[in-house]
PDB file of C-alpha atoms and ligand atoms in Angstrom:
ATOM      1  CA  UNK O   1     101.854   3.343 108.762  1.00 95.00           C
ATOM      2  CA  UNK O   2     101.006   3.451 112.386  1.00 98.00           C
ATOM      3  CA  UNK O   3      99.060   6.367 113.062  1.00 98.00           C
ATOM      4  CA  UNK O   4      96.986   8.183 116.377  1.00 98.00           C
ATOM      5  CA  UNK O   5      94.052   7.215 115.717  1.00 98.00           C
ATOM      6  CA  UNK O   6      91.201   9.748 116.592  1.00 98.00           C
ATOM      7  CA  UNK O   7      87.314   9.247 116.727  1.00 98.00           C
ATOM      8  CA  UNK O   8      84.468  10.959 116.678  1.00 97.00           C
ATOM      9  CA  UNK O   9      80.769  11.365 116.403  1.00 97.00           C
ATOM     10  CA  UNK O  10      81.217  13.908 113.712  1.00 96.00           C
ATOM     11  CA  UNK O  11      83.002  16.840 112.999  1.00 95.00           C
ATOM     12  CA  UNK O  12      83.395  17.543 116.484  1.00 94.00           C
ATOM     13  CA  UNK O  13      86.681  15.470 117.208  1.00 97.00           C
ATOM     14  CA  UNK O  14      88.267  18.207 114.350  1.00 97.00           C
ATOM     15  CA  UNK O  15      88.546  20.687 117.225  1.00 94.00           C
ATOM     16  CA  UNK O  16      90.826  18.354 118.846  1.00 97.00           C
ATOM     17  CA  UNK O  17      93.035  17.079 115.745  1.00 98.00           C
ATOM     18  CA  UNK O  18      93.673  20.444 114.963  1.00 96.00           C
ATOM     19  CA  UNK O  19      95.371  21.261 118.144  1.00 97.00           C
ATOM     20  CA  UNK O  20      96.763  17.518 118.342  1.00 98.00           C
ATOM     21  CA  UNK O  21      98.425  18.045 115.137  1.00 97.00           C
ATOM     22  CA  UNK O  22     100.366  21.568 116.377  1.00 96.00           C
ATOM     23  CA  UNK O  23     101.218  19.711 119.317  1.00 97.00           C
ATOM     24  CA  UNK O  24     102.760  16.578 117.157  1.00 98.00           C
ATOM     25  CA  UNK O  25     103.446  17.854 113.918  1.00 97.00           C
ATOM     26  CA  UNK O  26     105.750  14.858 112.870  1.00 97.00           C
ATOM     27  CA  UNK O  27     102.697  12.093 113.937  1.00 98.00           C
ATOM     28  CA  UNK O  28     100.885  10.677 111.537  1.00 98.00           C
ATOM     29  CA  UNK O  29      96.944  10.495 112.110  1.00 98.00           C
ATOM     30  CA  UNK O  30      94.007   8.722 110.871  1.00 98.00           C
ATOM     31  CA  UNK O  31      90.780  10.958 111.645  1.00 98.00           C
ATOM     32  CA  UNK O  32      86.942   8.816 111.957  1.00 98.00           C
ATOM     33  CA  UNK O  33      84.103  10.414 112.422  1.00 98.00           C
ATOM     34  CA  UNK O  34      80.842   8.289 112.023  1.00 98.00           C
ATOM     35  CA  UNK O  35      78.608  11.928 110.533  1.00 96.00           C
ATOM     36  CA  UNK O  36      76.220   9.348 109.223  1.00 97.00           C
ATOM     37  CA  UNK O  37      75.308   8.225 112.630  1.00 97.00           C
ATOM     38  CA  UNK O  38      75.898  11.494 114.305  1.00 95.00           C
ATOM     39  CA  UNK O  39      74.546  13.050 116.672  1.00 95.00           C
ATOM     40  CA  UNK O  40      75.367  10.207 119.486  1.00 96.00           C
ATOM     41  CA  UNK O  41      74.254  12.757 122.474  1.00 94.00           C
ATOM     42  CA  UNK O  42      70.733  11.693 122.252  1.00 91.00           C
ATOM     43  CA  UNK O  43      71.563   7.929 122.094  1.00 95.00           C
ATOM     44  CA  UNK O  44      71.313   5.097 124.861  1.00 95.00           C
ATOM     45  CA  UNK O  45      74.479   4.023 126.832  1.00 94.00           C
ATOM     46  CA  UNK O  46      74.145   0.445 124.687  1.00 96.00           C
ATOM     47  CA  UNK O  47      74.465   2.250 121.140  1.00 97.00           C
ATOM     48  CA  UNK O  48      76.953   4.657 122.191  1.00 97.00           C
ATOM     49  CA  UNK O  49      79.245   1.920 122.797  1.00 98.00           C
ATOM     50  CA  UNK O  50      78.426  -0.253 120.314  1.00 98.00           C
ATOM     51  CA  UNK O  51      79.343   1.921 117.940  1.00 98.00           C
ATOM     52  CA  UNK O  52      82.400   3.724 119.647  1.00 98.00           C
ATOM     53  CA  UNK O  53      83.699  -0.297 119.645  1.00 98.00           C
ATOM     54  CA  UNK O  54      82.701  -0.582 116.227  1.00 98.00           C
ATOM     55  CA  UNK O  55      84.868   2.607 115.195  1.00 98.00           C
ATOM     56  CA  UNK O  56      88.120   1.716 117.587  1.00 98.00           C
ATOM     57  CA  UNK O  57      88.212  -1.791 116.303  1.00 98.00           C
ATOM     58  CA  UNK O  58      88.624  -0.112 112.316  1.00 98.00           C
ATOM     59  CA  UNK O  59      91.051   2.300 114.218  1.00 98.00           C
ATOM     60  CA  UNK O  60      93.098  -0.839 114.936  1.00 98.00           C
ATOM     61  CA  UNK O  61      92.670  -2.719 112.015  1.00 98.00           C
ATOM     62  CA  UNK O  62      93.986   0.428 110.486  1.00 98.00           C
ATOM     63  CA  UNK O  63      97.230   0.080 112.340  1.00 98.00           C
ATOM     64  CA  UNK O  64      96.408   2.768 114.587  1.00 98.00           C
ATOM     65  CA  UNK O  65      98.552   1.609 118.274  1.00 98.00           C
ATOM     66  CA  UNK O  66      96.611   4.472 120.287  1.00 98.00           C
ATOM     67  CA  UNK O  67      92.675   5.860 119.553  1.00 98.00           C
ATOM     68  CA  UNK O  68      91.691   9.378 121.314  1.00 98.00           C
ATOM     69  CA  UNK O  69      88.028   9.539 121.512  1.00 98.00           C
ATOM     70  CA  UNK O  70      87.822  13.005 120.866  1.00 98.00           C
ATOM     71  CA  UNK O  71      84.407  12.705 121.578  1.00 97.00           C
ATOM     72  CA  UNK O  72      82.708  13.692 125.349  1.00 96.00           C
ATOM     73  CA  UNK O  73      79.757  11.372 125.103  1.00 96.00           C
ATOM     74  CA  UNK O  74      81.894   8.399 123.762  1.00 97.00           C
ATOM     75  CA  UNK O  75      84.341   9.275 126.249  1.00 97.00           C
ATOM     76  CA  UNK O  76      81.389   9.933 128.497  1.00 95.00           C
ATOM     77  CA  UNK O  77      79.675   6.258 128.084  1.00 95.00           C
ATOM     78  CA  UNK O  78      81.920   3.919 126.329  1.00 96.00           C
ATOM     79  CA  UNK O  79      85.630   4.369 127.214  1.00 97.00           C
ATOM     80  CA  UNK O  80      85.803   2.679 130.657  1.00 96.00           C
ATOM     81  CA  UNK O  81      83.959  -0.255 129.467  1.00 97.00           C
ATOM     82  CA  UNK O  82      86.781  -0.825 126.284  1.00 98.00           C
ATOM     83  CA  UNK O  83      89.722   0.010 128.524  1.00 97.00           C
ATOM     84  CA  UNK O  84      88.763  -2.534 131.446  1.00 96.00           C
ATOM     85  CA  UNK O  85      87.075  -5.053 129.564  1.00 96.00           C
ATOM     86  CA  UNK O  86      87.367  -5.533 125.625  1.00 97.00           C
ATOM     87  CA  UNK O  87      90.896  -4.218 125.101  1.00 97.00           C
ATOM     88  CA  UNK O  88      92.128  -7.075 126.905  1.00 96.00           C
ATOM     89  CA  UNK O  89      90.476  -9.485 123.997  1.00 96.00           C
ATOM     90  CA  UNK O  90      90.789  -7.207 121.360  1.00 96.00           C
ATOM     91  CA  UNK O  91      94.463  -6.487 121.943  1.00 96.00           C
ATOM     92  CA  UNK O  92      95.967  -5.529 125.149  1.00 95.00           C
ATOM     93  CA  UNK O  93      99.159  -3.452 123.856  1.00 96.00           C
ATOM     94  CA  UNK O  94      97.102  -1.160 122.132  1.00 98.00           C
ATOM     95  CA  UNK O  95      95.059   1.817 123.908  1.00 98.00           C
ATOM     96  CA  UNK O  96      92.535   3.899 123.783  1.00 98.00           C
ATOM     97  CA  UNK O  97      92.098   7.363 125.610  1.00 98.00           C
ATOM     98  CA  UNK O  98      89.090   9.951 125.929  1.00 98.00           C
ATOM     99  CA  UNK O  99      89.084  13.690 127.072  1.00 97.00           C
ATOM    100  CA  UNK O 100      87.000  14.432 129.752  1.00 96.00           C
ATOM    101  CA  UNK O 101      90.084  13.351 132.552  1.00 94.00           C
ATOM    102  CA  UNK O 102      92.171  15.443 131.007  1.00 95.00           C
ATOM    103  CA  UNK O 103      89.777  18.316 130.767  1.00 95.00           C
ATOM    104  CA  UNK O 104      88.778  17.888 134.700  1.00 94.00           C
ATOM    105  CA  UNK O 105      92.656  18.250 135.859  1.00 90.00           C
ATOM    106  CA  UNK O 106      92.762  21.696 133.860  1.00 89.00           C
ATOM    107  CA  UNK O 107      89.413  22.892 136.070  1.00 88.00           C
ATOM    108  CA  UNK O 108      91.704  23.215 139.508  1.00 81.00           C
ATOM    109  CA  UNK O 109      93.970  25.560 138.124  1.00 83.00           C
ATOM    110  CA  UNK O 110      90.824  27.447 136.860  1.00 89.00           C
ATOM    111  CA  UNK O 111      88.368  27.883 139.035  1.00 91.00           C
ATOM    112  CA  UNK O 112      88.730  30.804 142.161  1.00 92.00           C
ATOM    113  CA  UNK O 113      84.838  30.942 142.851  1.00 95.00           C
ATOM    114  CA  UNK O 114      84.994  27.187 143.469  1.00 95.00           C
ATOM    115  CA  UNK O 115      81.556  26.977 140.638  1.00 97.00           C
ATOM    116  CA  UNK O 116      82.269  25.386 137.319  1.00 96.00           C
ATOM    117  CA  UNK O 117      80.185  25.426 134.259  1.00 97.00           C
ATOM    118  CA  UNK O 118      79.323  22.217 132.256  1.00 97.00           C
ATOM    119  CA  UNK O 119      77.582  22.920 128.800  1.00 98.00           C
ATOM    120  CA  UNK O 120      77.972  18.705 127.214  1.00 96.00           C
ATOM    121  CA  UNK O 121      75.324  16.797 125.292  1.00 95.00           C
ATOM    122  CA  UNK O 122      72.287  14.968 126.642  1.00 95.00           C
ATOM    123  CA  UNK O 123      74.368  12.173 127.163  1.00 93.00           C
ATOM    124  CA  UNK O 124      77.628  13.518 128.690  1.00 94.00           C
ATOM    125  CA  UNK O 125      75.329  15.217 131.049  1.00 96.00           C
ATOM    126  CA  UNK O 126      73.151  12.742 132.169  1.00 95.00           C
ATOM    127  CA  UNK O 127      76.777  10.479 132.637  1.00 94.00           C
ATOM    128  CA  UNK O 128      77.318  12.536 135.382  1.00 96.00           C
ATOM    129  CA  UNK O 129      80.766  11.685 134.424  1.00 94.00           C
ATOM    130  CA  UNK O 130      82.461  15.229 134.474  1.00 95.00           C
ATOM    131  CA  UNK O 131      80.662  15.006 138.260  1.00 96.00           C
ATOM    132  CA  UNK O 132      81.716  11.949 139.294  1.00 95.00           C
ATOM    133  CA  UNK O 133      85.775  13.142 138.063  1.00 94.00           C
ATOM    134  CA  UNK O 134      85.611  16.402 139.624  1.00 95.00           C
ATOM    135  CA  UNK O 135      84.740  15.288 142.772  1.00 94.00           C
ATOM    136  CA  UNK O 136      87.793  12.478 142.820  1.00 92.00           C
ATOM    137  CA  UNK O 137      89.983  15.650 141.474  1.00 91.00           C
ATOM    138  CA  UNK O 138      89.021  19.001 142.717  1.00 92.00           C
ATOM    139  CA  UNK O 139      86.657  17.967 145.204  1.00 93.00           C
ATOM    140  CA  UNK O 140      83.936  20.641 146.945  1.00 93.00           C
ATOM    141  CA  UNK O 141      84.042  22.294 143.420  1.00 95.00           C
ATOM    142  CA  UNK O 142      80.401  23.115 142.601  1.00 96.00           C
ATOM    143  CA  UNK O 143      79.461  21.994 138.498  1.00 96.00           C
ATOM    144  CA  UNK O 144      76.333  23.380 137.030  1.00 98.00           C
ATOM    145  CA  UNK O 145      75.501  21.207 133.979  1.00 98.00           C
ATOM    146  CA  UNK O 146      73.246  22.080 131.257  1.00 98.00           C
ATOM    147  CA  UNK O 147      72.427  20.090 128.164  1.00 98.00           C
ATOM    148  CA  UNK O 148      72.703  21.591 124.476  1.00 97.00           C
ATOM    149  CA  UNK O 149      70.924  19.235 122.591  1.00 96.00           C
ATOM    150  CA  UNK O 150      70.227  21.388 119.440  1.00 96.00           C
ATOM    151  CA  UNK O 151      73.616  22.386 119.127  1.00 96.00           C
ATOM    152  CA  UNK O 152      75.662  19.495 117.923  1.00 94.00           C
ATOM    153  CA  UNK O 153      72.638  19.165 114.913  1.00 94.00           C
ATOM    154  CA  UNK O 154      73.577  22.628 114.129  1.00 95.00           C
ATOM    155  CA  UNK O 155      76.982  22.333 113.444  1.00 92.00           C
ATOM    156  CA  UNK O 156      76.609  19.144 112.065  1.00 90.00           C
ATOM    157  CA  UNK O 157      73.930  20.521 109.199  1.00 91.00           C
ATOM    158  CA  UNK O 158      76.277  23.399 108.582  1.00 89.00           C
ATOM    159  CA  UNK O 159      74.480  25.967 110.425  1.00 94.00           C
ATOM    160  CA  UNK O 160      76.921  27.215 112.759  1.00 93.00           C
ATOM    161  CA  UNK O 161      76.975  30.493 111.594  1.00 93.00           C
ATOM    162  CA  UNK O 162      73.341  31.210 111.051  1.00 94.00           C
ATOM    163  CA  UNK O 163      71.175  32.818 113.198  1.00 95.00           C
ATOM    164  CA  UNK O 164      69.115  29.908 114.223  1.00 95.00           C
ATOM    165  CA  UNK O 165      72.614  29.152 116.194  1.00 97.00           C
ATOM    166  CA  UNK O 166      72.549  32.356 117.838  1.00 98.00           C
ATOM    167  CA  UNK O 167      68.851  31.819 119.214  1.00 98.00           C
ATOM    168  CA  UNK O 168      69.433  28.030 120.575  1.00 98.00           C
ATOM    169  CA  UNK O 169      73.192  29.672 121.793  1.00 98.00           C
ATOM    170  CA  UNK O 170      71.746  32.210 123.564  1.00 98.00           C
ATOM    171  CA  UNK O 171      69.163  30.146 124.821  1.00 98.00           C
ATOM    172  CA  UNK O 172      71.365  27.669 126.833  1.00 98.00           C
ATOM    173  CA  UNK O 173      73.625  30.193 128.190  1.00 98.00           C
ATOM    174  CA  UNK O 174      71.300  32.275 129.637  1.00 98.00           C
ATOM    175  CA  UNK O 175      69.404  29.063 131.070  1.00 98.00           C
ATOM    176  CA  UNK O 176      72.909  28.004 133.041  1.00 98.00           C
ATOM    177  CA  UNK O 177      74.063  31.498 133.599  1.00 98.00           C
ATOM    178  CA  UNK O 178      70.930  33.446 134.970  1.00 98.00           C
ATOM    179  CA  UNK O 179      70.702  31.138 138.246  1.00 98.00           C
ATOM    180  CA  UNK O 180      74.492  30.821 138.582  1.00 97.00           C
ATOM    181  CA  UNK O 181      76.330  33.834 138.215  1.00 96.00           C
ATOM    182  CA  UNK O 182      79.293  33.041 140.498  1.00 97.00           C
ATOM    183  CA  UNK O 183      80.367  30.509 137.691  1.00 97.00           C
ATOM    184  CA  UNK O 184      83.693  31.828 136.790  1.00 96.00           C
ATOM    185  CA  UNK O 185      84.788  28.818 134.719  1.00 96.00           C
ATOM    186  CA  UNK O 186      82.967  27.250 131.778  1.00 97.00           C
ATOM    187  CA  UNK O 187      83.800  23.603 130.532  1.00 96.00           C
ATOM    188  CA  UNK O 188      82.761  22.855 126.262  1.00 96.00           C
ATOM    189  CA  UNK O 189      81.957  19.404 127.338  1.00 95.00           C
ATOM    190  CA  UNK O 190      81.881  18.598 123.258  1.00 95.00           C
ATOM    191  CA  UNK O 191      84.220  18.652 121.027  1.00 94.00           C
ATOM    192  CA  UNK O 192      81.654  19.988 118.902  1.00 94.00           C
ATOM    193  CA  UNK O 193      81.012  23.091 120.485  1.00 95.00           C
ATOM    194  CA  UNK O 194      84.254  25.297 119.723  1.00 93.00           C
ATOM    195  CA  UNK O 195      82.591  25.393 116.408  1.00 93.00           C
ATOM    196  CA  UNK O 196      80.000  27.424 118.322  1.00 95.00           C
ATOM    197  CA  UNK O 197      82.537  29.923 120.360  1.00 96.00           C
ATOM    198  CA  UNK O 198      82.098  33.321 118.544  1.00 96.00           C
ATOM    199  CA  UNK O 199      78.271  32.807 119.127  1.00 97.00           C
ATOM    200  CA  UNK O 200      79.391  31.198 122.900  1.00 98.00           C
ATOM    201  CA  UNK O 201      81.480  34.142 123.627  1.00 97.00           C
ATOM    202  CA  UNK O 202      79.001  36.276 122.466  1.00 97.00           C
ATOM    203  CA  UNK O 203      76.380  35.636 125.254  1.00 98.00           C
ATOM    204  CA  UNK O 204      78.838  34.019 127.923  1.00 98.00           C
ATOM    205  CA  UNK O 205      79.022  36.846 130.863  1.00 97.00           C
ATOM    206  CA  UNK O 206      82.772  39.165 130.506  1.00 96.00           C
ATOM    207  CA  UNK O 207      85.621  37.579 132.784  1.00 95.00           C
ATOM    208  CA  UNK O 208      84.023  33.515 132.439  1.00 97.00           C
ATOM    209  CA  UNK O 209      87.188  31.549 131.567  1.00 96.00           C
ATOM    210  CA  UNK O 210      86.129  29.098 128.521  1.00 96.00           C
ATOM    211  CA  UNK O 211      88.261  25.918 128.781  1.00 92.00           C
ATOM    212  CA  UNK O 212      89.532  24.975 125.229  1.00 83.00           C
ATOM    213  CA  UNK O 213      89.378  21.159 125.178  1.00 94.00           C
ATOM    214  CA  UNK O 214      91.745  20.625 122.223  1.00 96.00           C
ATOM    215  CA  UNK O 215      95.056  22.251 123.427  1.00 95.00           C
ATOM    216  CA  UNK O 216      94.104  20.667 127.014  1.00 96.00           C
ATOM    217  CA  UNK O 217      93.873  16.900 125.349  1.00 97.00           C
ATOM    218  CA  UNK O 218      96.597  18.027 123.278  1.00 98.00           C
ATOM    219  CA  UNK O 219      98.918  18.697 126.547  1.00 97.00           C
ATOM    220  CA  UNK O 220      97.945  15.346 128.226  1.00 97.00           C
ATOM    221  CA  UNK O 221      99.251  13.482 125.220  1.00 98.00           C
ATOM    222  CA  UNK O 222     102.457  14.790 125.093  1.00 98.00           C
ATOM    223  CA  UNK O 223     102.689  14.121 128.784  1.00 97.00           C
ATOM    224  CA  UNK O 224     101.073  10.326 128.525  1.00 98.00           C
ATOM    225  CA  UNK O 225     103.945  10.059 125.308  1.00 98.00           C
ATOM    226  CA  UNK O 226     106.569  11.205 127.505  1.00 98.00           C
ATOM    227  CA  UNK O 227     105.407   8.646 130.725  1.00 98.00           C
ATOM    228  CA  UNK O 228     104.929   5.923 127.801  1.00 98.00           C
ATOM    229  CA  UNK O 229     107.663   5.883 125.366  1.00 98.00           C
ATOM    230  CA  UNK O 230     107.402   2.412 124.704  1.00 97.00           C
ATOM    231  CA  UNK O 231     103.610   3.966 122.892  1.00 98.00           C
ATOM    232  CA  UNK O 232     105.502   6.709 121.675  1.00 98.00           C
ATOM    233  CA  UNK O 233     107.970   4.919 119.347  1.00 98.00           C
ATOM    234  CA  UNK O 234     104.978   2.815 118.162  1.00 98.00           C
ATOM    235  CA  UNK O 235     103.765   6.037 116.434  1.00 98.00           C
ATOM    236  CA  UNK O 236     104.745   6.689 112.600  1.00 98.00           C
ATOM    237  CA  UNK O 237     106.096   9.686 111.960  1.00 98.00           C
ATOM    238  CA  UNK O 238     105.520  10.888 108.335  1.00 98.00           C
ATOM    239  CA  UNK O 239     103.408  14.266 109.432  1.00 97.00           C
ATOM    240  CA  UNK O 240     100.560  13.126 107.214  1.00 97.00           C
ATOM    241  CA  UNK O 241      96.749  13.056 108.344  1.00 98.00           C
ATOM    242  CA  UNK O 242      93.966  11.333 106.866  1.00 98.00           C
ATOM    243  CA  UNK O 243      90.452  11.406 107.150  1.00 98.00           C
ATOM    244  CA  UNK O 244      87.750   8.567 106.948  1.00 98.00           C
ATOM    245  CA  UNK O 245      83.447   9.140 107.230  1.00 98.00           C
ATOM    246  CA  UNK O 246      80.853   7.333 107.289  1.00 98.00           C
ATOM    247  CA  UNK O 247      78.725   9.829 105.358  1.00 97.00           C
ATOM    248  CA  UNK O 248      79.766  10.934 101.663  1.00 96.00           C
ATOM    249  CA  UNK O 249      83.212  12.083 101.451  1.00 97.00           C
ATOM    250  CA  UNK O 250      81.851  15.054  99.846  1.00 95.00           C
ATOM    251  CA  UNK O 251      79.444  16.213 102.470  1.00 93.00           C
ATOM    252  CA  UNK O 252      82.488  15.922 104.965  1.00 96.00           C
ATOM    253  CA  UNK O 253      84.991  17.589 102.475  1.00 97.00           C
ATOM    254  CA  UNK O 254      83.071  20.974 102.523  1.00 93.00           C
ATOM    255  CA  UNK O 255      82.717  21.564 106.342  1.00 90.00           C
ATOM    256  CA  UNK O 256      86.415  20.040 107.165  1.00 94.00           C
ATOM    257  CA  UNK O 257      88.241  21.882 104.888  1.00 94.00           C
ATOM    258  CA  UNK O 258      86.688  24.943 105.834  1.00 83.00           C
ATOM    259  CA  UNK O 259      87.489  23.930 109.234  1.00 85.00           C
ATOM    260  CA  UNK O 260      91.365  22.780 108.952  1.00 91.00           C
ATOM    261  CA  UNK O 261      92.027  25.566 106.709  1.00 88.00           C
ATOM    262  CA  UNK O 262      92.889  22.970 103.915  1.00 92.00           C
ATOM    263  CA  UNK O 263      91.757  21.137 101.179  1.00 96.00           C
ATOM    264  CA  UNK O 264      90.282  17.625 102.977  1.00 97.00           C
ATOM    265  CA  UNK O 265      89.871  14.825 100.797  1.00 98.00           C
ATOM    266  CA  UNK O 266      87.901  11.949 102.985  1.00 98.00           C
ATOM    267  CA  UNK O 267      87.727   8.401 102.396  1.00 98.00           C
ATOM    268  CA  UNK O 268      84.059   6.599 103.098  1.00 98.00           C
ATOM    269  CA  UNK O 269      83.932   3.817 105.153  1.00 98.00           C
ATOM    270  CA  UNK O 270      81.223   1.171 106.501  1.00 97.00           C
ATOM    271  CA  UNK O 271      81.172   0.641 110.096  1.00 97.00           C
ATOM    272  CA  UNK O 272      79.573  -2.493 111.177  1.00 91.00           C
TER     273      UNK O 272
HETATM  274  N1  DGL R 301      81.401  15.666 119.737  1.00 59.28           N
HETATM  275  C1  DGL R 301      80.774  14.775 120.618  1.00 59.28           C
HETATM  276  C2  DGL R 301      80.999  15.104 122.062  1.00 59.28           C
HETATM  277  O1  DGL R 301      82.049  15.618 122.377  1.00 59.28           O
HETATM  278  C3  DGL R 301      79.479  14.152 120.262  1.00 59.28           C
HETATM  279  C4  DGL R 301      78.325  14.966 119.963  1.00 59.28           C
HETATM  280  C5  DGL R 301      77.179  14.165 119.451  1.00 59.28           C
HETATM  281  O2  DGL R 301      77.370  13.365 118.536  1.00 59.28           O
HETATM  282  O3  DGL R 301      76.072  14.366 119.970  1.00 59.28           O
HETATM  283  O4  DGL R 301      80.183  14.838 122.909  1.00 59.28           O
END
């Protein structure tokens, strides 16, 4: 079997696999997330890619020809240095994309105030990265970025739904939306986040367009199959998904069932 590989942190890279799998339902996938390691947002620049590496060299040795890091603060720190310097080592058919690009070229079609929104983890947002890509893409746009750094523990510790999440929710939005109400688009810069929208939508001022990462991602790779069919043939197709932590398969079970809306049955797995 030679499935898409996707990563992340967490449980976070779920909100994209769901909408990767309408998009493709005859691909097979192999789903990592590295829970017992998560959250990464917090981490240094050096462990975020060690251990994105770490996790897209199992991908491979899984037979996975193509790895999304569904992930924005893997995406955020360690995709450019794999793609430009250790894919050519590791194994320079293969590939390995991440979502913020694909995220940034949905913002142009967005935005009419010209002032964007950024909610992203510690990490993503001290990247600058969704910056740095707007500006070579939709440039004079104005981003606001504001860091979350409780949330991605919340959903992680299954307390997306409690009201501790509303407080922390309510918190950040009003902190990026009370000195910036001309933003009329708002980017989840986490894959984690969707987890979060009721409680998001709740406090996000009426007429804000929230960009949904996973059916964006999932339109760029049907596009980047179509440009690349030579990667596209590569893929199995047997519709099947699988689904490897590096917590207790139980602990991820429970949240990613409830999640994909059926019964998950995890493998765990060392990363090293
Ligand atoms: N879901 C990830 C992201 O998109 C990572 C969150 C984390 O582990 O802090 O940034």
């Amino acid at each position: 079997m030679t499935p898409i590989g996707v990563f992340d942190s967490g449980f976070g890279g779920l909100t994209i696999l769901r909408d990767l799998r309408r998009a493709l339902p005859g691909a097979d996938f192999l789903y990592l997330g590295d829970n017992a390691r998560a959250p990464y947002g917090s981490r240094s620049f050096e462990l975020v890619y060690r251990f994105t590496l770490q996790a897209v060299k199992y991908l491979f040795g899984q037979g996975c020809p193509l790895v999304i890091l569904a992930c924005n603060t893997a995406s955020a720190k360690a995709l450019r240095s794999i793609q430009q310097r250790d894919l050519a080592s590791i194994d320079p058919e293969r590939r390995v994309l991440g979502v913020i690009r694909p995220t940034v070229e949905a913002i142009a079609d967005s935005t009419t105030t010209g002032s964007v929104g950024l909610f992203g983890t510690p990490g993503t947002v001290a990247s600058h990265s969704y910056d740095i890509e707007i500006e070579k893409h939709a440039p004079g746009t104005r981003v606001f970025s504001h860091a979350c750094p409780m949330w991605v523990p919340l959903v992680e510790n299954s307390e997306a739904d409690g009201d501790g999440a509303d407080y922390f929710v309510k918190k950040d939005v009003d902190a990026l939306f009370d000195p910036h109400p001309d933003i009329d688009t708002l980017i989840l810069g986490c894959t984690h986040y969707p987890l979060l929208l009721d409680k998001i939508r709740k406090y996000v001022p009426t007429g804000v367009t929230i960009l949904s990462q996973g059916d964006i991602v999932a339109k760029s790779l049907i596009d980047y199959l179509q440009r690349h069919p030579e990667m596209d043939a590569r893929i199995s197709r047997g519709g099947t998904v699988r689904y490897l932590t590096t917590e207790s398969a139980d602990k991820f079970d429970g949240l990613a069932s409830e999640f994909m809306g059926e019964k998950v049955k995890a493998t765990a797995i060392r990363l090293e």
